[in-house]
Each structure stands twice: as C-alpha cells, then as structure tokens.
Amino acid sequence: MIIIPQTKGGVGKSTVAMQIIAPFLYKMHGKKVTYIEIDDENNDSKSFTRTDIVNKRMLGTNKLTELDELILMDDNHEIIVDVGGNKTSTLVLDEIKKIGTYGNVKWIIPLGDGELDGKNAIATMKKIRKIEQHPEKNMFFALNRAISMEADYIEEQFINFFGHKYLNSDSVICDFVENPKFFPVKNDKVITISRYLGSTVWEMAFNNTDFAEKAMQAKELGDLASARKYLFFRRMQIESKDYTIDVLYKIFSQLEKWIEIKK
C-alpha cells in the first residue's frame, strides 16, 4: 500500500497519486490498481473520469477501520490511498497508529515550495515516525510544481526542504532527515489539460489515436474547426510523451529501486 498524506491541503496529493503513482503501479503490475480517496470535503479524483488505470473508491473518515484489513493484506502495493489535508490526514494517521503497518506501507509526503508546506510536511513526517519502525526507509518526499528539473534550481526553489546557507529558515526537512529520499514533479500545462480531459498525462502520452491523420481528413472535408481541434490534441499527445520521458520515467526509475513489486 502506498499512502499519500499531508496535514496541509493544496500541496498536490492527488497529482502525485494519479499522475505518478497510479501509472507507475499500473505499468509495474500490468493491471488496474485500487485508488482510495479519503476526504469528506474535496473529491479530487472525480476529475479523472476517463482513466483506465485505476479502480476508484471513496472512503469516509467514519469508516477508517476498513483500512485495517487492507493494510494487512496488501503486501504487493496494489492500493493507493490519497488522504485529504487538514484534519483528515491527522485522523488517518492516528487510526493507522492503532494497528501498525506490518511492513506493507510506503509513505509519500508531497509539498510545494511554500513555508507552510514545509512545516506541515515536517508535522506529517513526525506523525509517521510514531507509526513506522524505519520511517526514513519507507518515506519519500514529492517536491511538487517544480519550475525546473535542474538540481541547483530545485535546491533554491525548495528552501523549505533543503534549507539555504544565505537565507534564514527556521526548520526544514533536511534538519530532521539525513539524505531524505525525494523526487521533483515538474509543473507543466499538460497536467492541467489532462485533468480537464479526465485522464492522466501518462494515458494521454500512450493514446493510440492518430490525431495527425484525423486533422488531414478534417482538412480535406473542409472542416477547419475539427482540423484545429485535432491539431491541438496532437500537440498535447506529443507534449505528454515528452513529459512522460523527461519527468515521469525518471521518477519511475527511482520508485522501482524503492518499492519491491512481486511479479
């Protein structure tokens, strides 16, 4: 089971869950995985109406005991749990603390580059440390909305994670964890557009529709409106492939070394 909590909302938990972890597990298992969203207020997964890589399930905070058996039985990471922010993450972490994780859980903590994002990531990490025997081994951080994938730029953008020798920062992740595992998630318009299309970037990249051919056919029929539409989708298809190769596959490579999948 892969659980994605953060005590602050708006840090990109659903982006990490659906755009990264879901396609990674689908690719590794070769079949749909279970995606559970726990959030009584916002159901971000509803945006993904056309995805074919997960079976979605909503779980209210009044039914958290259902996680007990799921954690025990999912020893091959076929379940993703996307946990809402604020009180929801606290409730879920308190519930899991009661039963333990049996070595079956990997944790991914997302954060943006804001100061509060970092402080809440630290608070979330501290709660996980009270649950896990080896928290640093089983914990990854997702640095969301990275402007660049260059290492130097990432370090200066995410001061709340790395700290900075010339700038004051009260407390950062690296103050608490030596060499924390992390991956940056590059911000890109294809992420936004994929949500409007109800899909994921990875699925857009591997959509087999020949939009170039459709654009040519529309042009021959004199239907320029349709031709422009297909050209737009062709561009999005190519940009999604580029994002998949340049960003997603690099993250997948890191996750393969971290998450043991029994094939």
PDB file of N, CA and C in Angstrom, residues 189-262:
ATOM      1  N   LYS A 189       1.756  22.494 -18.190  1.00  0.00           N
ATOM      2  CA  LYS A 189       0.348  22.676 -18.586  1.00  0.00           C
ATOM      3  C   LYS A 189      -0.325  21.355 -18.927  1.00  0.00           C
ATOM      4  N   VAL A 190       0.437  20.336 -19.324  1.00  0.00           N
ATOM      5  CA  VAL A 190      -0.202  19.069 -19.697  1.00  0.00           C
ATOM      6  C   VAL A 190      -0.879  18.421 -18.486  1.00  0.00           C
ATOM      7  N   ILE A 191      -0.387  18.722 -17.280  1.00  0.00           N
ATOM      8  CA  ILE A 191      -1.043  18.200 -16.085  1.00  0.00           C
ATOM      9  C   ILE A 191      -2.432  18.809 -15.951  1.00  0.00           C
ATOM     10  N   THR A 192      -2.512  20.121 -16.145  1.00  0.00           N
ATOM     11  CA  THR A 192      -3.807  20.818 -16.077  1.00  0.00           C
ATOM     12  C   THR A 192      -4.752  20.326 -17.164  1.00  0.00           C
ATOM     13  N   ILE A 193      -4.257  20.240 -18.381  1.00  0.00           N
ATOM     14  CA  ILE A 193      -5.107  19.846 -19.506  1.00  0.00           C
ATOM     15  C   ILE A 193      -5.574  18.406 -19.342  1.00  0.00           C
ATOM     16  N   SER A 194      -4.727  17.538 -18.846  1.00  0.00           N
ATOM     17  CA  SER A 194      -5.129  16.136 -18.676  1.00  0.00           C
ATOM     18  C   SER A 194      -6.305  16.028 -17.717  1.00  0.00           C
ATOM     19  N   ARG A 195      -6.302  16.868 -16.672  1.00  0.00           N
ATOM     20  CA  ARG A 195      -7.420  16.829 -15.713  1.00  0.00           C
ATOM     21  C   ARG A 195      -8.718  17.272 -16.384  1.00  0.00           C
ATOM     22  N   TYR A 196      -8.636  18.292 -17.234  1.00  0.00           N
ATOM     23  CA  TYR A 196      -9.830  18.743 -17.952  1.00  0.00           C
ATOM     24  C   TYR A 196     -10.335  17.661 -18.900  1.00  0.00           C
ATOM     25  N   LEU A 197      -9.420  16.842 -19.391  1.00  0.00           N
ATOM     26  CA  LEU A 197      -9.800  15.744 -20.279  1.00  0.00           C
ATOM     27  C   LEU A 197     -10.215  14.504 -19.499  1.00  0.00           C
ATOM     28  N   GLY A 198     -10.081  14.553 -18.165  1.00  0.00           N
ATOM     29  CA  GLY A 198     -10.492  13.433 -17.322  1.00  0.00           C
ATOM     30  C   GLY A 198      -9.524  12.271 -17.333  1.00  0.00           C
ATOM     31  N   SER A 199      -8.286  12.527 -17.760  1.00  0.00           N
ATOM     32  CA  SER A 199      -7.311  11.448 -17.902  1.00  0.00           C
ATOM     33  C   SER A 199      -6.026  11.800 -17.156  1.00  0.00           C
ATOM     34  N   THR A 200      -4.994  11.005 -17.364  1.00  0.00           N
ATOM     35  CA  THR A 200      -3.672  11.292 -16.801  1.00  0.00           C
ATOM     36  C   THR A 200      -2.717  11.601 -17.950  1.00  0.00           C
ATOM     37  N   VAL A 201      -1.632  12.266 -17.638  1.00  0.00           N
ATOM     38  CA  VAL A 201      -0.637  12.590 -18.661  1.00  0.00           C
ATOM     39  C   VAL A 201      -0.090  11.308 -19.285  1.00  0.00           C
ATOM     40  N   TRP A 202       0.169  10.309 -18.462  1.00  0.00           N
ATOM     41  CA  TRP A 202       0.714   9.053 -18.958  1.00  0.00           C
ATOM     42  C   TRP A 202      -0.229   8.401 -19.973  1.00  0.00           C
ATOM     43  N   GLU A 203      -1.527   8.434 -19.688  1.00  0.00           N
ATOM     44  CA  GLU A 203      -2.503   7.850 -20.625  1.00  0.00           C
ATOM     45  C   GLU A 203      -2.618   8.692 -21.891  1.00  0.00           C
ATOM     46  N   MET A 204      -2.523  10.018 -21.755  1.00  0.00           N
ATOM     47  CA  MET A 204      -2.540  10.876 -22.937  1.00  0.00           C
ATOM     48  C   MET A 204      -1.353  10.573 -23.843  1.00  0.00           C
ATOM     49  N   ALA A 205      -0.206  10.322 -23.227  1.00  0.00           N
ATOM     50  CA  ALA A 205       1.007  10.044 -24.000  1.00  0.00           C
ATOM     51  C   ALA A 205       0.871   8.766 -24.817  1.00  0.00           C
ATOM     52  N   PHE A 206       0.150   7.790 -24.271  1.00  0.00           N
ATOM     53  CA  PHE A 206       0.039   6.494 -24.934  1.00  0.00           C
ATOM     54  C   PHE A 206      -1.329   6.273 -25.571  1.00  0.00           C
ATOM     55  N   ASN A 207      -2.038   7.363 -25.803  1.00  0.00           N
ATOM     56  CA  ASN A 207      -3.285   7.301 -26.569  1.00  0.00           C
ATOM     57  C   ASN A 207      -2.929   6.971 -28.021  1.00  0.00           C
ATOM     58  N   ASN A 208      -3.500   5.908 -28.551  1.00  0.00           N
ATOM     59  CA  ASN A 208      -3.138   5.448 -29.894  1.00  0.00           C
ATOM     60  C   ASN A 208      -3.856   6.186 -31.018  1.00  0.00           C
ATOM     61  N   THR A 209      -4.686   7.149 -30.696  1.00  0.00           N
ATOM     62  CA  THR A 209      -5.404   7.895 -31.730  1.00  0.00           C
ATOM     63  C   THR A 209      -4.424   8.649 -32.622  1.00  0.00           C
ATOM     64  N   ASP A 210      -4.590   8.525 -33.935  1.00  0.00           N
ATOM     65  CA  ASP A 210      -3.739   9.246 -34.892  1.00  0.00           C
ATOM     66  C   ASP A 210      -4.377  10.603 -35.171  1.00  0.00           C
ATOM     67  N   PHE A 211      -4.067  11.575 -34.327  1.00  0.00           N
ATOM     68  CA  PHE A 211      -4.677  12.896 -34.460  1.00  0.00           C
ATOM     69  C   PHE A 211      -4.199  13.622 -35.717  1.00  0.00           C
ATOM     70  N   ALA A 212      -2.979  13.320 -36.181  1.00  0.00           N
ATOM     71  CA  ALA A 212      -2.480  13.937 -37.409  1.00  0.00           C
ATOM     72  C   ALA A 212      -3.335  13.493 -38.602  1.00  0.00           C
ATOM     73  N   GLU A 213      -3.639  12.199 -38.640  1.00  0.00           N
ATOM     74  CA  GLU A 213      -4.478  11.670 -39.713  1.00  0.00           C
ATOM     75  C   GLU A 213      -5.886  12.269 -39.649  1.00  0.00           C
ATOM     76  N   LYS A 214      -6.422  12.378 -38.445  1.00  0.00           N
ATOM     77  CA  LYS A 214      -7.754  12.959 -38.282  1.00  0.00           C
ATOM     78  C   LYS A 214      -7.772  14.426 -38.722  1.00  0.00           C
ATOM     79  N   ALA A 215      -6.699  15.154 -38.442  1.00  0.00           N
ATOM     80  CA  ALA A 215      -6.610  16.555 -38.859  1.00  0.00           C
ATOM     81  C   ALA A 215      -6.595  16.660 -40.384  1.00  0.00           C
ATOM     82  N   MET A 216      -5.853  15.766 -41.045  1.00  0.00           N
ATOM     83  CA  MET A 216      -5.796  15.754 -42.511  1.00  0.00           C
ATOM     84  C   MET A 216      -7.164  15.444 -43.111  1.00  0.00           C
ATOM     85  N   GLN A 217      -7.853  14.466 -42.524  1.00  0.00           N
ATOM     86  CA  GLN A 217      -9.186  14.106 -43.026  1.00  0.00           C
ATOM     87  C   GLN A 217     -10.162  15.271 -42.877  1.00  0.00           C
ATOM     88  N   ALA A 218     -10.084  15.952 -41.732  1.00  0.00           N
ATOM     89  CA  ALA A 218     -10.971  17.098 -41.499  1.00  0.00           C
ATOM     90  C   ALA A 218     -10.654  18.221 -42.486  1.00  0.00           C
ATOM     91  N   LYS A 219      -9.370  18.417 -42.770  1.00  0.00           N
ATOM     92  CA  LYS A 219      -8.962  19.452 -43.722  1.00  0.00           C
ATOM     93  C   LYS A 219      -9.539  19.151 -45.110  1.00  0.00           C
ATOM     94  N   GLU A 220      -9.448  17.886 -45.538  1.00  0.00           N
ATOM     95  CA  GLU A 220      -9.958  17.500 -46.861  1.00  0.00           C
ATOM     96  C   GLU A 220     -11.458  17.682 -46.959  1.00  0.00           C
ATOM     97  N   LEU A 221     -12.139  17.543 -45.828  1.00  0.00           N
ATOM     98  CA  LEU A 221     -13.594  17.741 -45.808  1.00  0.00           C
ATOM     99  C   LEU A 221     -13.976  19.204 -45.660  1.00  0.00           C
ATOM    100  N   GLY A 222     -12.979  20.053 -45.503  1.00  0.00           N
ATOM    101  CA  GLY A 222     -13.258  21.481 -45.339  1.00  0.00           C
ATOM    102  C   GLY A 222     -13.710  21.846 -43.937  1.00  0.00           C
ATOM    103  N   ASP A 223     -13.539  20.944 -42.993  1.00  0.00           N
ATOM    104  CA  ASP A 223     -13.950  21.183 -41.606  1.00  0.00           C
ATOM    105  C   ASP A 223     -12.746  21.705 -40.815  1.00  0.00           C
ATOM    106  N   LEU A 224     -12.485  22.994 -40.962  1.00  0.00           N
ATOM    107  CA  LEU A 224     -11.290  23.560 -40.339  1.00  0.00           C
ATOM    108  C   LEU A 224     -11.380  23.593 -38.820  1.00  0.00           C
ATOM    109  N   ALA A 225     -12.587  23.720 -38.280  1.00  0.00           N
ATOM    110  CA  ALA A 225     -12.748  23.733 -36.817  1.00  0.00           C
ATOM    111  C   ALA A 225     -12.282  22.400 -36.232  1.00  0.00           C
ATOM    112  N   SER A 226     -12.701  21.300 -36.876  1.00  0.00           N
ATOM    113  CA  SER A 226     -12.278  19.980 -36.396  1.00  0.00           C
ATOM    114  C   SER A 226     -10.791  19.774 -36.620  1.00  0.00           C
ATOM    115  N   ALA A 227     -10.277  20.272 -37.735  1.00  0.00           N
ATOM    116  CA  ALA A 227      -8.854  20.133 -38.021  1.00  0.00           C
ATOM    117  C   ALA A 227      -8.022  20.826 -36.930  1.00  0.00           C
ATOM    118  N   ARG A 228      -8.437  22.021 -36.526  1.00  0.00           N
ATOM    119  CA  ARG A 228      -7.723  22.747 -35.471  1.00  0.00           C
ATOM    120  C   ARG A 228      -7.789  21.977 -34.150  1.00  0.00           C
ATOM    121  N   LYS A 229      -8.954  21.393 -33.871  1.00  0.00           N
ATOM    122  CA  LYS A 229      -9.116  20.614 -32.639  1.00  0.00           C
ATOM    123  C   LYS A 229      -8.161  19.429 -32.625  1.00  0.00           C
ATOM    124  N   TYR A 230      -8.085  18.709 -33.751  1.00  0.00           N
ATOM    125  CA  TYR A 230      -7.199  17.545 -33.795  1.00  0.00           C
ATOM    126  C   TYR A 230      -5.725  17.949 -33.728  1.00  0.00           C
ATOM    127  N   LEU A 231      -5.375  19.108 -34.281  1.00  0.00           N
ATOM    128  CA  LEU A 231      -4.008  19.603 -34.173  1.00  0.00           C
ATOM    129  C   LEU A 231      -3.660  19.899 -32.713  1.00  0.00           C
ATOM    130  N   PHE A 232      -4.639  20.446 -31.990  1.00  0.00           N
ATOM    131  CA  PHE A 232      -4.430  20.719 -30.563  1.00  0.00           C
ATOM    132  C   PHE A 232      -4.176  19.423 -29.805  1.00  0.00           C
ATOM    133  N   PHE A 233      -5.004  18.406 -30.062  1.00  0.00           N
ATOM    134  CA  PHE A 233      -4.830  17.131 -29.372  1.00  0.00           C
ATOM    135  C   PHE A 233      -3.536  16.441 -29.786  1.00  0.00           C
ATOM    136  N   ARG A 234      -3.123  16.613 -31.026  1.00  0.00           N
ATOM    137  CA  ARG A 234      -1.843  16.071 -31.476  1.00  0.00           C
ATOM    138  C   ARG A 234      -0.705  16.708 -30.683  1.00  0.00           C
ATOM    139  N   ARG A 235      -0.763  18.031 -30.514  1.00  0.00           N
ATOM    140  CA  ARG A 235       0.279  18.726 -29.749  1.00  0.00           C
ATOM    141  C   ARG A 235       0.301  18.232 -28.306  1.00  0.00           C
ATOM    142  N   MET A 236      -0.866  18.072 -27.697  1.00  0.00           N
ATOM    143  CA  MET A 236      -0.935  17.614 -26.311  1.00  0.00           C
ATOM    144  C   MET A 236      -0.405  16.184 -26.175  1.00  0.00           C
ATOM    145  N   GLN A 237      -0.666  15.369 -27.182  1.00  0.00           N
ATOM    146  CA  GLN A 237      -0.172  13.992 -27.183  1.00  0.00           C
ATOM    147  C   GLN A 237       1.356  13.970 -27.186  1.00  0.00           C
ATOM    148  N   ILE A 238       1.959  14.793 -28.032  1.00  0.00           N
ATOM    149  CA  ILE A 238       3.422  14.857 -28.125  1.00  0.00           C
ATOM    150  C   ILE A 238       4.015  15.446 -26.849  1.00  0.00           C
ATOM    151  N   GLU A 239       3.411  16.530 -26.334  1.00  0.00           N
ATOM    152  CA  GLU A 239       3.931  17.144 -25.113  1.00  0.00           C
ATOM    153  C   GLU A 239       3.787  16.200 -23.920  1.00  0.00           C
ATOM    154  N   SER A 240       2.739  15.388 -23.905  1.00  0.00           N
ATOM    155  CA  SER A 240       2.573  14.394 -22.843  1.00  0.00           C
ATOM    156  C   SER A 240       3.642  13.315 -22.931  1.00  0.00           C
ATOM    157  N   LYS A 241       3.996  12.922 -24.147  1.00  0.00           N
ATOM    158  CA  LYS A 241       5.076  11.937 -24.326  1.00  0.00           C
ATOM    159  C   LYS A 241       6.396  12.503 -23.825  1.00  0.00           C
ATOM    160  N   ASP A 242       6.652  13.774 -24.153  1.00  0.00           N
ATOM    161  CA  ASP A 242       7.885  14.418 -23.693  1.00  0.00           C
ATOM    162  C   ASP A 242       7.923  14.469 -22.165  1.00  0.00           C
ATOM    163  N   TYR A 243       6.792  14.824 -21.551  1.00  0.00           N
ATOM    164  CA  TYR A 243       6.729  14.906 -20.092  1.00  0.00           C
ATOM    165  C   TYR A 243       6.934  13.522 -19.469  1.00  0.00           C
ATOM    166  N   THR A 244       6.353  12.521 -20.091  1.00  0.00           N
ATOM    167  CA  THR A 244       6.492  11.151 -19.589  1.00  0.00           C
ATOM    168  C   THR A 244       7.947  10.709 -19.609  1.00  0.00           C
ATOM    169  N   ILE A 245       8.641  10.999 -20.707  1.00  0.00           N
ATOM    170  CA  ILE A 245      10.046  10.598 -20.835  1.00  0.00           C
ATOM    171  C   ILE A 245      10.948  11.429 -19.925  1.00  0.00           C
ATOM    172  N   ASP A 246      10.728  12.738 -19.914  1.00  0.00           N
ATOM    173  CA  ASP A 246      11.633  13.646 -19.203  1.00  0.00           C
ATOM    174  C   ASP A 246      11.396  13.697 -17.695  1.00  0.00           C
ATOM    175  N   VAL A 247      10.164  13.443 -17.275  1.00  0.00           N
ATOM    176  CA  VAL A 247       9.817  13.578 -15.852  1.00  0.00           C
ATOM    177  C   VAL A 247       9.351  12.260 -15.246  1.00  0.00           C
ATOM    178  N   LEU A 248       8.283  11.691 -15.793  1.00  0.00           N
ATOM    179  CA  LEU A 248       7.677  10.515 -15.160  1.00  0.00           C
ATOM    180  C   LEU A 248       8.620   9.319 -15.127  1.00  0.00           C
ATOM    181  N   TYR A 249       9.275   9.022 -16.237  1.00  0.00           N
ATOM    182  CA  TYR A 249      10.120   7.837 -16.262  1.00  0.00           C
ATOM    183  C   TYR A 249      11.325   7.963 -15.334  1.00  0.00           C
ATOM    184  N   LYS A 250      11.792   9.173 -15.119  1.00  0.00           N
ATOM    185  CA  LYS A 250      12.887   9.378 -14.158  1.00  0.00           C
ATOM    186  C   LYS A 250      12.404   9.092 -12.738  1.00  0.00           C
ATOM    187  N   ILE A 251      11.176   9.512 -12.448  1.00  0.00           N
ATOM    188  CA  ILE A 251      10.592   9.220 -11.134  1.00  0.00           C
ATOM    189  C   ILE A 251      10.333   7.727 -11.006  1.00  0.00           C
ATOM    190  N   PHE A 252       9.798   7.113 -12.056  1.00  0.00           N
ATOM    191  CA  PHE A 252       9.529   5.672 -12.032  1.00  0.00           C
ATOM    192  C   PHE A 252      10.799   4.888 -11.713  1.00  0.00           C
ATOM    193  N   SER A 253      11.912   5.325 -12.285  1.00  0.00           N
ATOM    194  CA  SER A 253      13.183   4.643 -12.052  1.00  0.00           C
ATOM    195  C   SER A 253      13.559   4.696 -10.572  1.00  0.00           C
ATOM    196  N   GLN A 254      13.323   5.827  -9.932  1.00  0.00           N
ATOM    197  CA  GLN A 254      13.590   5.947  -8.502  1.00  0.00           C
ATOM    198  C   GLN A 254      12.667   5.048  -7.696  1.00  0.00           C
ATOM    199  N   LEU A 255      11.388   5.027  -8.087  1.00  0.00           N
ATOM    200  CA  LEU A 255      10.413   4.239  -7.349  1.00  0.00           C
ATOM    201  C   LEU A 255      10.671   2.744  -7.479  1.00  0.00           C
ATOM    202  N   GLU A 256      11.160   2.310  -8.634  1.00  0.00           N
ATOM    203  CA  GLU A 256      11.461   0.886  -8.840  1.00  0.00           C
ATOM    204  C   GLU A 256      12.518   0.401  -7.852  1.00  0.00           C
ATOM    205  N   LYS A 257      13.460   1.263  -7.526  1.00  0.00           N
ATOM    206  CA  LYS A 257      14.517   0.897  -6.586  1.00  0.00           C
ATOM    207  C   LYS A 257      14.014   0.913  -5.142  1.00  0.00           C
ATOM    208  N   TRP A 258      12.906   1.591  -4.920  1.00  0.00           N
ATOM    209  CA  TRP A 258      12.381   1.793  -3.564  1.00  0.00           C
ATOM    210  C   TRP A 258      11.254   0.829  -3.218  1.00  0.00           C
ATOM    211  N   ILE A 259      10.415   0.557  -4.202  1.00  0.00           N
ATOM    212  CA  ILE A 259       9.226  -0.274  -3.975  1.00  0.00           C
ATOM    213  C   ILE A 259       9.419  -1.639  -4.614  1.00  0.00           C
ATOM    214  N   GLU A 260       9.373  -2.670  -3.794  1.00  0.00           N
ATOM    215  CA  GLU A 260       9.539  -4.021  -4.313  1.00  0.00           C
ATOM    216  C   GLU A 260       8.194  -4.577  -4.747  1.00  0.00           C
ATOM    217  N   ILE A 261       8.084  -4.844  -6.037  1.00  0.00           N
ATOM    218  CA  ILE A 261       6.855  -5.401  -6.613  1.00  0.00           C
ATOM    219  C   ILE A 261       7.096  -6.864  -6.950  1.00  0.00           C
ATOM    220  N   LYS A 262       6.229  -7.739  -6.441  1.00  0.00           N
ATOM    221  CA  LYS A 262       6.338  -9.165  -6.751  1.00  0.00           C
ATOM    222  C   LYS A 262       5.579  -9.439  -8.030  1.00  0.00           C
TER     223      LYS A 262
END
